[in-house]
mmCIF file of C-alpha atoms in Angstrom:
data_model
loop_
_atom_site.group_PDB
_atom_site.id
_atom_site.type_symbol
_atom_site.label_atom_id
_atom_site.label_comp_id
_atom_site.label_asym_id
_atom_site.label_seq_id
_atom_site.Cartn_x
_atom_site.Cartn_y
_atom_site.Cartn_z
ATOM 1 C CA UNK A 1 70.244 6.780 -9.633
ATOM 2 C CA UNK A 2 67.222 5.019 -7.586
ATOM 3 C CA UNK A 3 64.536 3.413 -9.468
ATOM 4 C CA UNK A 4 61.488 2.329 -7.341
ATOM 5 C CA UNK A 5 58.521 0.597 -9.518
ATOM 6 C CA UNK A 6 55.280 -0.449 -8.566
ATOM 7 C CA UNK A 7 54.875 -4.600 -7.905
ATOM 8 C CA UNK A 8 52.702 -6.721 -9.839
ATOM 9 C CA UNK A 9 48.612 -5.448 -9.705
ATOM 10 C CA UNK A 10 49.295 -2.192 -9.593
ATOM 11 C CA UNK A 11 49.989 0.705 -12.262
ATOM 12 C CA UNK A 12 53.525 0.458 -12.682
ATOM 13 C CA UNK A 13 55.528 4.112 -12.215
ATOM 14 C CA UNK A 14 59.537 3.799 -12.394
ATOM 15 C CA UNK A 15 60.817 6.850 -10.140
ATOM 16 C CA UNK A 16 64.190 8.151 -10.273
ATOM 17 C CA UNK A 17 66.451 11.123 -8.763
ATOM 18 C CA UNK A 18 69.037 13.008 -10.579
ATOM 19 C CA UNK A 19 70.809 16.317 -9.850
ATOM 20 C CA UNK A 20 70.480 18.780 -12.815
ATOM 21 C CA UNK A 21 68.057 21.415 -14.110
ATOM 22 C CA UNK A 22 64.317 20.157 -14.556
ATOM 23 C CA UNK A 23 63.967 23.299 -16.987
ATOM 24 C CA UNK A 24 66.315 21.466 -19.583
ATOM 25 C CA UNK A 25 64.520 17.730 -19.441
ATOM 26 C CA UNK A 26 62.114 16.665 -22.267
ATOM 27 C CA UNK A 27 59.153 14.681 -20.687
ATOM 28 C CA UNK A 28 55.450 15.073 -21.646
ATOM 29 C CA UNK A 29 54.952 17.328 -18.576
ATOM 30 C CA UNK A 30 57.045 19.264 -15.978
ATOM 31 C CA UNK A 31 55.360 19.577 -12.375
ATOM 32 C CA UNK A 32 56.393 22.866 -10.855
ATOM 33 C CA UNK A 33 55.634 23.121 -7.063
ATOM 34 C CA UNK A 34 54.500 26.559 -5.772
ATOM 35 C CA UNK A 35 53.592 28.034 -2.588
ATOM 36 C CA UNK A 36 50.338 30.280 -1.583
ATOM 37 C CA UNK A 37 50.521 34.254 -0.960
ATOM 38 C CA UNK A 38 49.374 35.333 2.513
ATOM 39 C CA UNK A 39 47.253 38.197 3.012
ATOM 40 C CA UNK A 40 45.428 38.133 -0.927
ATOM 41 C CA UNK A 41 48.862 39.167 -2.003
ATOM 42 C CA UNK A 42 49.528 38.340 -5.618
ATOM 43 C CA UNK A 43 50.980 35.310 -6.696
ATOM 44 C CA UNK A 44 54.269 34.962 -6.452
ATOM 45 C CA UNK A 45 56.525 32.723 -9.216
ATOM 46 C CA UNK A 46 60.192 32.311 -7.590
ATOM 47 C CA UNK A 47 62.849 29.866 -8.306
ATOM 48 C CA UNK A 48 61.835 27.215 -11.193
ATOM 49 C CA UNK A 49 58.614 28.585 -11.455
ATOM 50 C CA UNK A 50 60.152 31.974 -12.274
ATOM 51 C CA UNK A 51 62.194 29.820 -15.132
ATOM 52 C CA UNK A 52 58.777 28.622 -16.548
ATOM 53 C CA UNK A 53 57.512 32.204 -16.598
ATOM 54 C CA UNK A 54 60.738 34.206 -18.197
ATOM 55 C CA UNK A 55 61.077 31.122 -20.604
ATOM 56 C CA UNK A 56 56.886 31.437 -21.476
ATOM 57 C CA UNK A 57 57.715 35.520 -22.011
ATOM 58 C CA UNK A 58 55.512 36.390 -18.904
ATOM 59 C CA UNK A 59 52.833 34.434 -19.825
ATOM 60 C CA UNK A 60 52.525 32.090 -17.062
ATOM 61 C CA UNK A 61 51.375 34.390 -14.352
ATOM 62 C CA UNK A 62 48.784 35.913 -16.212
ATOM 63 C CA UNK A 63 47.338 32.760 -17.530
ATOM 64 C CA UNK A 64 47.246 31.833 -13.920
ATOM 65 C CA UNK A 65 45.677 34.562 -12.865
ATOM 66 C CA UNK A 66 43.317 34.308 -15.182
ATOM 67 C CA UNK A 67 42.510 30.687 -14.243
ATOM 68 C CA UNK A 68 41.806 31.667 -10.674
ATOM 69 C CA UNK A 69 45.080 29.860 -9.702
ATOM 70 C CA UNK A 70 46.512 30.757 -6.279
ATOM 71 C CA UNK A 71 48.898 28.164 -5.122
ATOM 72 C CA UNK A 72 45.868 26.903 -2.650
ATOM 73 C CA UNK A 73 47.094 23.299 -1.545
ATOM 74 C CA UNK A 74 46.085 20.635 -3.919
ATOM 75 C CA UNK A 75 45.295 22.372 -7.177
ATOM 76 C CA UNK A 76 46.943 22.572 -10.123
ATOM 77 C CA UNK A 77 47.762 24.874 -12.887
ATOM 78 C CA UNK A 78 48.558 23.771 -16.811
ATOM 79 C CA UNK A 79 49.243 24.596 -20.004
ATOM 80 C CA UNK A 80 51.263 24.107 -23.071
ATOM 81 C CA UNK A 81 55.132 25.400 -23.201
ATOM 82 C CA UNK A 82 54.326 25.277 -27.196
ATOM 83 C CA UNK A 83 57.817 24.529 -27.701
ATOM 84 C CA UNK A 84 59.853 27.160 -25.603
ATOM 85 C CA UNK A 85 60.456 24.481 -23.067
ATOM 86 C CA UNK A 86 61.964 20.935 -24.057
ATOM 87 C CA UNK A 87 58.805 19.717 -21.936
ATOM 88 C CA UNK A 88 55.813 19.885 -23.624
ATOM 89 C CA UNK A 89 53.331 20.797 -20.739
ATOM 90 C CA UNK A 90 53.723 22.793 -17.500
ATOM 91 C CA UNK A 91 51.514 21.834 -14.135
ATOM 92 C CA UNK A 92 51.898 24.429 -11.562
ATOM 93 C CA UNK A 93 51.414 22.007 -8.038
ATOM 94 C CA UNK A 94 49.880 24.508 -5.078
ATOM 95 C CA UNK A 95 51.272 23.782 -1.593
ATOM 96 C CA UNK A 96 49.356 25.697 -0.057
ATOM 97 C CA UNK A 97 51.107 28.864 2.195
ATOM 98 C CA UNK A 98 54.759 29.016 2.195
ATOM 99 C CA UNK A 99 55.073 28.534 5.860
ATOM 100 C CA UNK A 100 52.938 25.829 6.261
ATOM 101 C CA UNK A 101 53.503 23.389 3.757
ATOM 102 C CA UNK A 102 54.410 19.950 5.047
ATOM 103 C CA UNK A 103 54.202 15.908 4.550
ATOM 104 C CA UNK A 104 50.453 15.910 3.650
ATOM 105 C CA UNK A 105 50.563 19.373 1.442
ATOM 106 C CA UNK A 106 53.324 17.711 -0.336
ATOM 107 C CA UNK A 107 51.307 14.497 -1.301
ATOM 108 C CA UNK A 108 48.344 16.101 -1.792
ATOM 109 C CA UNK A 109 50.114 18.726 -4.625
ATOM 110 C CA UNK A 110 51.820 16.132 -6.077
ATOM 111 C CA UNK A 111 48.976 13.477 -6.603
ATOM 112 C CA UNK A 112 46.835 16.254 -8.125
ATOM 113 C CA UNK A 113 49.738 17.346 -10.287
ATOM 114 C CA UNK A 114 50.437 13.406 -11.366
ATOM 115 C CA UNK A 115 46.855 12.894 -11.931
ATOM 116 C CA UNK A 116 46.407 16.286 -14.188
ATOM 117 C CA UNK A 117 49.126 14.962 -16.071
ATOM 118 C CA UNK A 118 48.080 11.526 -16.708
ATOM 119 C CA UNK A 119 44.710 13.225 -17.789
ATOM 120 C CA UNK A 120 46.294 14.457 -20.396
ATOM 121 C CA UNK A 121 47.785 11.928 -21.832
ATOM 122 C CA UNK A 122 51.257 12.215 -19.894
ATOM 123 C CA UNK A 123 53.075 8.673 -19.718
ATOM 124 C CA UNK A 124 56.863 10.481 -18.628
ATOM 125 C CA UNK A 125 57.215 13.235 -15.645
ATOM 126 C CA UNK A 126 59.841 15.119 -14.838
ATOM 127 C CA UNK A 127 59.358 17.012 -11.793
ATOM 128 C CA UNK A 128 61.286 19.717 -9.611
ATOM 129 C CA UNK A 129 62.772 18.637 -6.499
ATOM 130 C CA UNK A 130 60.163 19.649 -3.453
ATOM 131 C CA UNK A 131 62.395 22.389 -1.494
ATOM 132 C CA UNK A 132 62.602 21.693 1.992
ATOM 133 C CA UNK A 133 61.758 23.831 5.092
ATOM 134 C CA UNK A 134 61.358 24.242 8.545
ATOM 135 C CA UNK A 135 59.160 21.582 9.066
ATOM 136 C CA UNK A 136 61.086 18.911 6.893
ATOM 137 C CA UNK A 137 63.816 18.062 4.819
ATOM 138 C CA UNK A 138 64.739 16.964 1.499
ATOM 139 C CA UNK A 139 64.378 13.542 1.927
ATOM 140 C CA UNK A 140 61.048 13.560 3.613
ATOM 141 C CA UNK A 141 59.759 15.846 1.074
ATOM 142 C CA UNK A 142 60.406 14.086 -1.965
ATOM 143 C CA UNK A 143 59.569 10.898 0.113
ATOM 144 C CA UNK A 144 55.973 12.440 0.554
ATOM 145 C CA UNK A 145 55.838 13.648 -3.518
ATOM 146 C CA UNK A 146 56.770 10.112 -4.565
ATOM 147 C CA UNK A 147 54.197 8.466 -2.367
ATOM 148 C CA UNK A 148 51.617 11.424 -3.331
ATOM 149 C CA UNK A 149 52.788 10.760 -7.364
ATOM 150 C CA UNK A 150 52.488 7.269 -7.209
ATOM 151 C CA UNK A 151 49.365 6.842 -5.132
ATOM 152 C CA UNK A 152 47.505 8.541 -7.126
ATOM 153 C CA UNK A 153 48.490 6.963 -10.480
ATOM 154 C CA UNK A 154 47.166 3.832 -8.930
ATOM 155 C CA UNK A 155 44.614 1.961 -10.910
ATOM 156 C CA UNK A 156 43.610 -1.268 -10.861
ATOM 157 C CA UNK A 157 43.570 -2.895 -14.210
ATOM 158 C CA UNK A 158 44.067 -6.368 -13.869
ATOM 159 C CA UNK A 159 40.792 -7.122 -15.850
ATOM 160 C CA UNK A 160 41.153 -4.544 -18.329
ATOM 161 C CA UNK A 161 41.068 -6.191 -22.003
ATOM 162 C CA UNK A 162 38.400 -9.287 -20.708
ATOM 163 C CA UNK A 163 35.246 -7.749 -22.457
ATOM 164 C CA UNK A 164 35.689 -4.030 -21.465
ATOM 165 C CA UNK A 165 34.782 -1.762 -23.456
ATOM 166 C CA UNK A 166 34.703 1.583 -21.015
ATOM 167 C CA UNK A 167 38.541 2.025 -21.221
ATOM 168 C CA UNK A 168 40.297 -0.493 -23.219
ATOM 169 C CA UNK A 169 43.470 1.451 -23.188
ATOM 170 C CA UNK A 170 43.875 3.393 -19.802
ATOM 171 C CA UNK A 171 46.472 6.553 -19.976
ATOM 172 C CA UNK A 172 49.479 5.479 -17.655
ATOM 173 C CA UNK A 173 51.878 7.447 -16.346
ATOM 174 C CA UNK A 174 54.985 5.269 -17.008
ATOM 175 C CA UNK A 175 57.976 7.699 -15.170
ATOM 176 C CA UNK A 176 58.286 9.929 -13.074
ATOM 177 C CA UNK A 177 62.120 11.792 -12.655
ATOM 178 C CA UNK A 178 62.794 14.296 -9.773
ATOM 179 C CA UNK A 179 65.366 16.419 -10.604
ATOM 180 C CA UNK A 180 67.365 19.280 -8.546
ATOM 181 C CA UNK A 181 70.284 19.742 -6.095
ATOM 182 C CA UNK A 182 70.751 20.059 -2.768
ATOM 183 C CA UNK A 183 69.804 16.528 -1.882
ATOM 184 C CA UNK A 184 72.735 13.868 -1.422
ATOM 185 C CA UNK A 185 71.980 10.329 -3.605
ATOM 186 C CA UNK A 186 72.315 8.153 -0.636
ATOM 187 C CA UNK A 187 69.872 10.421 0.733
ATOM 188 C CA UNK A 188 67.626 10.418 -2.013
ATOM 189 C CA UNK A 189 68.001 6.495 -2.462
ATOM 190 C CA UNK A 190 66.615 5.963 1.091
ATOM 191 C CA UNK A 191 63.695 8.396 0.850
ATOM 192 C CA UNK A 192 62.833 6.471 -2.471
ATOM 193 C CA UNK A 193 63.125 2.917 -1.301
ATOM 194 C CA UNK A 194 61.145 4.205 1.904
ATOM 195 C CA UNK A 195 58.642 5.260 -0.328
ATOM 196 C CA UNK A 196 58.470 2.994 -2.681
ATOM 197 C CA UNK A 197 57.776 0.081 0.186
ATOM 198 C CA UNK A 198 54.827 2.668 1.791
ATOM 199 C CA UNK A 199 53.214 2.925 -1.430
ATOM 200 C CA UNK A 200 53.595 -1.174 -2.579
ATOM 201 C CA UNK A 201 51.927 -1.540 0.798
ATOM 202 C CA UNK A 202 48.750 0.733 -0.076
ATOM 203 C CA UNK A 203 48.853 -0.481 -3.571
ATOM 204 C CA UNK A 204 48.494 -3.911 -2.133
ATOM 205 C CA UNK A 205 45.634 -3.528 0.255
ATOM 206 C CA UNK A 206 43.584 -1.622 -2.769
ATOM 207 C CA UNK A 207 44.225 -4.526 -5.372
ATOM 208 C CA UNK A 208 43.166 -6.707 -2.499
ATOM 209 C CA UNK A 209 40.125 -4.579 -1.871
ATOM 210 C CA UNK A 210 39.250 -4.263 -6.066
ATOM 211 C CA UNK A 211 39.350 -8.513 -6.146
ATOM 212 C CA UNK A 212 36.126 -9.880 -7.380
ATOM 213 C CA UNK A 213 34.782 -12.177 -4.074
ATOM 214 C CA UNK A 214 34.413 -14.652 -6.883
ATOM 215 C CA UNK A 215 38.425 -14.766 -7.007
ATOM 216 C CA UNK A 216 39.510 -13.418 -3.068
ATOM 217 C CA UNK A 217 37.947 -16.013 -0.660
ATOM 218 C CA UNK A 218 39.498 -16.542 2.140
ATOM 219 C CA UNK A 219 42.038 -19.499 1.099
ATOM 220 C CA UNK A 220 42.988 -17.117 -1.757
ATOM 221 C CA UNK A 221 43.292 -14.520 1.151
ATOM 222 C CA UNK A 222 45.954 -16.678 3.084
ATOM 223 C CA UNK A 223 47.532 -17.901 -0.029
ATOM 224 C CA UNK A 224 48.226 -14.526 -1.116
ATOM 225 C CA UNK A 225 48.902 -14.119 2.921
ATOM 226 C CA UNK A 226 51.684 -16.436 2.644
ATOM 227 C CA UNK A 227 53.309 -15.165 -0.751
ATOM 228 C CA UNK A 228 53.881 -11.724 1.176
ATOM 229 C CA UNK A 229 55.382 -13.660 4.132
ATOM 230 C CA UNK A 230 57.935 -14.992 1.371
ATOM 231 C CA UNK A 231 58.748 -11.423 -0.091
ATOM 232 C CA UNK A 232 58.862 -9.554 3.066
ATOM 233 C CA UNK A 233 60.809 -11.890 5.656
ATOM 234 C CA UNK A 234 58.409 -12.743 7.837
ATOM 235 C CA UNK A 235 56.729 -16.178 10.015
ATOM 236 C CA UNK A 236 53.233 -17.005 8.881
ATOM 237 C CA UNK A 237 50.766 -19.353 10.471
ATOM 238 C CA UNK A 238 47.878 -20.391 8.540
ATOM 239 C CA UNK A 239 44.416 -22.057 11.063
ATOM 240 C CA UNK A 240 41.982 -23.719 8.848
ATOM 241 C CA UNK A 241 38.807 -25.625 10.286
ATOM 242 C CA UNK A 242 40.188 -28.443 11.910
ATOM 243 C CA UNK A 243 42.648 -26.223 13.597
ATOM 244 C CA UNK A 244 40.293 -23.622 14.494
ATOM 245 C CA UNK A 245 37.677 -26.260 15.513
ATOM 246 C CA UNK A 246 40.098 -27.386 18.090
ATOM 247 C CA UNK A 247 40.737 -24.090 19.463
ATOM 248 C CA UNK A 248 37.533 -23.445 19.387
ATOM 249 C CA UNK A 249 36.781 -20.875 17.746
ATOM 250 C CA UNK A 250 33.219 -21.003 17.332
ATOM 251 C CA UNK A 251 32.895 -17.345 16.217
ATOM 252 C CA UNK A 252 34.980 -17.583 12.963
ATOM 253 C CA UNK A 253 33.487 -20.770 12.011
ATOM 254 C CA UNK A 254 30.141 -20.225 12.548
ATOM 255 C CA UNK A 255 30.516 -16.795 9.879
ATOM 256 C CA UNK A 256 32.094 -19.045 7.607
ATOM 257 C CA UNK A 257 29.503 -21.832 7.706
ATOM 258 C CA UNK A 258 27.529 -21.195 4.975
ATOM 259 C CA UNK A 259 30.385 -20.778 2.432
ATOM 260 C CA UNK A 260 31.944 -23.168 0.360
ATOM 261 C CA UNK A 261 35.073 -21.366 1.017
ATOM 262 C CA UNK A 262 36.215 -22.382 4.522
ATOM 263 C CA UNK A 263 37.268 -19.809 6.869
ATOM 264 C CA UNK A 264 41.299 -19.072 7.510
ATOM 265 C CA UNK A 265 42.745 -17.283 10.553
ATOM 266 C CA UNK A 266 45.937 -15.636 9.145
ATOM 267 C CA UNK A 267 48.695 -14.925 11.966
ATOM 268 C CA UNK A 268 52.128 -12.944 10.356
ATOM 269 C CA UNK A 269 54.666 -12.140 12.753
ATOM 270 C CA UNK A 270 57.494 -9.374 11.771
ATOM 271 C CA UNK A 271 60.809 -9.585 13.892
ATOM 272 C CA UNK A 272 63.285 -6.930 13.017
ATOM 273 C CA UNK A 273 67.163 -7.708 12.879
ATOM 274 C CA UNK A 274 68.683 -8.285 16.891
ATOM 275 C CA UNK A 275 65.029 -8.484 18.578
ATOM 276 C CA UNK A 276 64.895 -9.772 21.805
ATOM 277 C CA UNK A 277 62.026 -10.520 24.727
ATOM 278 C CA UNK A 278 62.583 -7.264 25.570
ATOM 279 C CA UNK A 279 61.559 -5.672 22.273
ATOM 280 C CA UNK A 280 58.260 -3.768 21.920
ATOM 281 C CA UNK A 281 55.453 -6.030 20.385
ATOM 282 C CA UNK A 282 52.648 -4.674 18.097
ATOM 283 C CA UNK A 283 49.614 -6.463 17.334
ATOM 284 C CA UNK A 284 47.218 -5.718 13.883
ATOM 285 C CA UNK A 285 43.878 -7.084 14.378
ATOM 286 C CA UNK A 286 41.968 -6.831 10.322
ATOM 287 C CA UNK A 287 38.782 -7.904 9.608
ATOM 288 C CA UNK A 288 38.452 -10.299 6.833
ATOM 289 C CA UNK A 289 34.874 -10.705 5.343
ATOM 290 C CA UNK A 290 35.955 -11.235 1.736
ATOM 291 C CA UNK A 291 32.233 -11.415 0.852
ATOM 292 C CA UNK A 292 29.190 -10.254 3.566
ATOM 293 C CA UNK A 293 25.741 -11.458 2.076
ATOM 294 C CA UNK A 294 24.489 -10.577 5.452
ATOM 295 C CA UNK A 295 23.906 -14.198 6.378
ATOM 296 C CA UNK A 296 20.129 -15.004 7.029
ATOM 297 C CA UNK A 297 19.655 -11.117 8.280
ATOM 298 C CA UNK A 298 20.237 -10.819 4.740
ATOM 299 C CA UNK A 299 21.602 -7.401 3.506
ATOM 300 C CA UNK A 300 19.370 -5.201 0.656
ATOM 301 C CA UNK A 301 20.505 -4.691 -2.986
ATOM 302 C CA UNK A 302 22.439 -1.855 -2.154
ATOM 303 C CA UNK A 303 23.837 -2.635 0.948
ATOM 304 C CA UNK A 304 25.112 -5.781 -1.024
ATOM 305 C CA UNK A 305 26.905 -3.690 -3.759
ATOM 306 C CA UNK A 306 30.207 -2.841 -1.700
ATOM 307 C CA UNK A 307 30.572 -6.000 0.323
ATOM 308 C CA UNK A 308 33.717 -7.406 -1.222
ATOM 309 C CA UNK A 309 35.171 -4.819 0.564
ATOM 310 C CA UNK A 310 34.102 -6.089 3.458
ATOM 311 C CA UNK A 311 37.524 -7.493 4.006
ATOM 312 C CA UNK A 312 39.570 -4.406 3.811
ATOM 313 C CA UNK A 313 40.826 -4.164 7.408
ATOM 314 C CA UNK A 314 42.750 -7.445 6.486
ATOM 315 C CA UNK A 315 44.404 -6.025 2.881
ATOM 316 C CA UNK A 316 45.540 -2.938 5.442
ATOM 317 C CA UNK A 317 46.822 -5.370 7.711
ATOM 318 C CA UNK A 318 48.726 -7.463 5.226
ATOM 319 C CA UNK A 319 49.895 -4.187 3.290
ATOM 320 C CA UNK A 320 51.078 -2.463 6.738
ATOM 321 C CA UNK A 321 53.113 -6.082 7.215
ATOM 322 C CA UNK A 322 54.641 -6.097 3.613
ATOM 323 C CA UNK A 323 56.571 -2.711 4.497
ATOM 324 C CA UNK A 324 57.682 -3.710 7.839
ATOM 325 C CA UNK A 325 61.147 -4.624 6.967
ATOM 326 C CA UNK A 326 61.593 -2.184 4.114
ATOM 327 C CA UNK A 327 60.988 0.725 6.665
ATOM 328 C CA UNK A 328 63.199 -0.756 9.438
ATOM 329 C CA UNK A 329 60.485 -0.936 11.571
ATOM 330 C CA UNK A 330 62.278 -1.587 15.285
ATOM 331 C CA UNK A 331 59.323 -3.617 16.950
ATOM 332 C CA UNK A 332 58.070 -6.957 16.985
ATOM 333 C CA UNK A 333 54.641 -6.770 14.958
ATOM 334 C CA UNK A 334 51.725 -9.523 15.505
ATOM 335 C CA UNK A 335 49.095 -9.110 11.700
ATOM 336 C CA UNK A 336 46.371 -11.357 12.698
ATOM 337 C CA UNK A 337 43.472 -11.553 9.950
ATOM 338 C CA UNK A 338 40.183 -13.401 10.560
ATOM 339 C CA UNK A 339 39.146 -14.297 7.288
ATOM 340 C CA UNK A 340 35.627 -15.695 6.415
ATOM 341 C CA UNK A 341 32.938 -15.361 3.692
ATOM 342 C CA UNK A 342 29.069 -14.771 5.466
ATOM 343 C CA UNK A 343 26.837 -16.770 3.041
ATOM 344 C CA UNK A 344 23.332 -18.381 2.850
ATOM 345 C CA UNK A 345 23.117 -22.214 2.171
ATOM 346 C CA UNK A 346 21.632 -24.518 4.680
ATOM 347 C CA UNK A 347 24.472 -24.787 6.375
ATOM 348 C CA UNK A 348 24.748 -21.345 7.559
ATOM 349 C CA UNK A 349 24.121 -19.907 10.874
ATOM 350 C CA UNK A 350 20.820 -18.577 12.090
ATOM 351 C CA UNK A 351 19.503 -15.914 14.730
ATOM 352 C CA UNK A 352 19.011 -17.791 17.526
ATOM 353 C CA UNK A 353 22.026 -19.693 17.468
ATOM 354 C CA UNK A 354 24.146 -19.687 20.524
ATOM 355 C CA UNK A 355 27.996 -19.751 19.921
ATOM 356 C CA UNK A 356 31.348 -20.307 21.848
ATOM 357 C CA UNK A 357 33.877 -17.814 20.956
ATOM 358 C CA UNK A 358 38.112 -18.467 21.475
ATOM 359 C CA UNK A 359 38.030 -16.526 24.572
ATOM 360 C CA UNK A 360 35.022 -18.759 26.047
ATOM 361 C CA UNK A 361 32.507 -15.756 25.508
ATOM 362 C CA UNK A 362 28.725 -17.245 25.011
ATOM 363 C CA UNK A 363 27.177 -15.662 22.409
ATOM 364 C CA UNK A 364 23.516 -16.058 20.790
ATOM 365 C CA UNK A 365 23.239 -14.804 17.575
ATOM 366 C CA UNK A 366 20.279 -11.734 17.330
ATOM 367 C CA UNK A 367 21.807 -10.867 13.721
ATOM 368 C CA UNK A 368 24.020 -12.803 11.457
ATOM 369 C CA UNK A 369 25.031 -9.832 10.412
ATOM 370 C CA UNK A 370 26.890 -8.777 12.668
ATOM 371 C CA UNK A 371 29.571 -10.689 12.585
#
């Protein structure tokens, strides 16, 4: 039996696979997946879903009805078993029409499902195994339910408790099992682990993004940079000023001026297992601004509001970098991130100022924000 859990930062959600019947499992709530009728056809409840119904005496399809439910991709359907099922809630998960449900449809039915559940106060899932079809199998469809699950039980709650007092206790969905046949462990182990390393990858570029600028600067960016390098195998080079001052790389330096926090220039290099010169290389290029004041073209109040997110492109790069070897990805992969904080002091650059890029480009500065 796989377990995949979520790294630190991130809402932890163990997943596991076991062969059985999901009917017979007590959890909080059972997800059901069920497919769309063509034509304004009436909804049709076959294989587990059909359980749920003869075990609610009939009720299900009516209450569905009723509810306006249709199997339409990404909504959801739920209601108490009051007893007649060992779980204790039922979410019906639309995939949208039967021939046309694939990776995305999957996710999508599967996050909604996770995310009704959680809403009400569900902390252990047990789920049917996705069916495959023609467009994929059993391991890419529980692959894209896991990644659907977990993604949306994300939160970030790492400051949660310091003074809050707008959700103090978050509901967390804690498990999550899959349960069914027709899907071989080894199989189901893979798709899992695969999963597991695409979603710790996301998770990590959003707790990057949700940092306070007070605590992600750029140093913080490369130190957390380098503790990825650690986890995930791969070569990391770390420019600060002095080396960037002798490459010069006027560009990145003059951004960073005006900050206390120096800029970094983050270079992590992936090399799957037996690569040669003759291997495919990659290159990630992600923008770093871990805070963007607008410089002296100063930005407004609101334009100000979202700025520490001015550095997502680099948490995508680093996040895309930390699954790398988890995925078995078979090229050699360049993550460069160019990370600087645009401030005001009197240090800063100005409009007017004429810069020398890397790549010997003169530029003079019109706005400092545009960096």
């Amino acid at each position: 039996m796989r377990r995949a859990a979520a790294g630190k930062g991130q809402t932890k959600v163990e997943v596991t696979y076991r062969s059985g019947d999901p009917l017979a499992e007590t959890a909080d709530t059972l997800i059901v997946p069920v497919t769309a009728p063509v034509d304004g056809a009436t909804l049709a409840l076959t294989g587990p879903a059909a359980g749920v119904e003869a075990a609610l005496d009939g009720e299900l399809a009516p209450l569905a009805a009723d509810a306006r439910f249709t199997g339409k991709r990404g909504t959801v359907f739920q209601l108490s078993t009051l007893g007649r099922l060992p779980a204790r809630r039922v979410v019906l998960a639309g995939l949208g029409p039967a021939g046309n449900v694939d990776e995305e449809g999957v996710r999508r039915a599967w996050g909604a499902a996770t995310v009704a559940a959680r809403d009400a106060g569900a902390s252990r899932i047990v789920s049917v195994l996705p069916a495959a079809n023609g467009s994929l199998d059993a391991g890419q469809a529980i692959a894209a339910a896991v990644e659907g699950a977990r993604l949306a039980a994300y939160r970030f709650t790492r400051y949660f408790g310091a003074g809050r007092k707008d959700d103090p206790a978050p509901r967390e969905v804690e498990a999550m099992a899959f349960v069914g046949d027709g899907l071989e462990q080894d199989a189901a182990d893979a798709a899992l682990a695969r999963a597991a390393a695409i979603v710790d990858g996301v998770a990590l570029a959003r707790d990057l993004v949700n940092e306070p600028a007070s605590v992600l600067n750029p140093p913080e960016m490369a130190a957390r940079a380098e503790r990825v390098a650690a986890d995930a195998g791969l070569e990391i080079k770390v420019l600060g000023p002095a080396e960037l001052e002798q490459l010069g790389a006027g560009a990145i330096l003059a951004v960073g001026k005006g900050s206390a926090s120096e800029p970094r220039l983050i270079h992590l290099t992936y090399r799957p297992e037996g690569a040669t010169a003759e291997t495919r290389q990659v290159g990630l290029v992600g923008k770093c601004i871990t805070f963007d004041t607008g410089g002296y073209s100063i930005k407004t109040y609101e334009g100000m509001l979202e700025m520490k997110g001015d550095m997502a492109g680099g948490a995508a790069v680093l996040g895309a970098m930390s699954a790398l070897r988890a995925v078995g990805c078979p090229h050699v992969v360049h993550g460069v991130i160019c990370a600087a904080e645009n401030m005001i002091s009197g240090t800063a650059f100005r409009p007017g100022d004429i810069l020398t890029a890397l790549n010997g480009i003169t530029i003079e500065v019109l706005s400092t924000d545009a960096e």
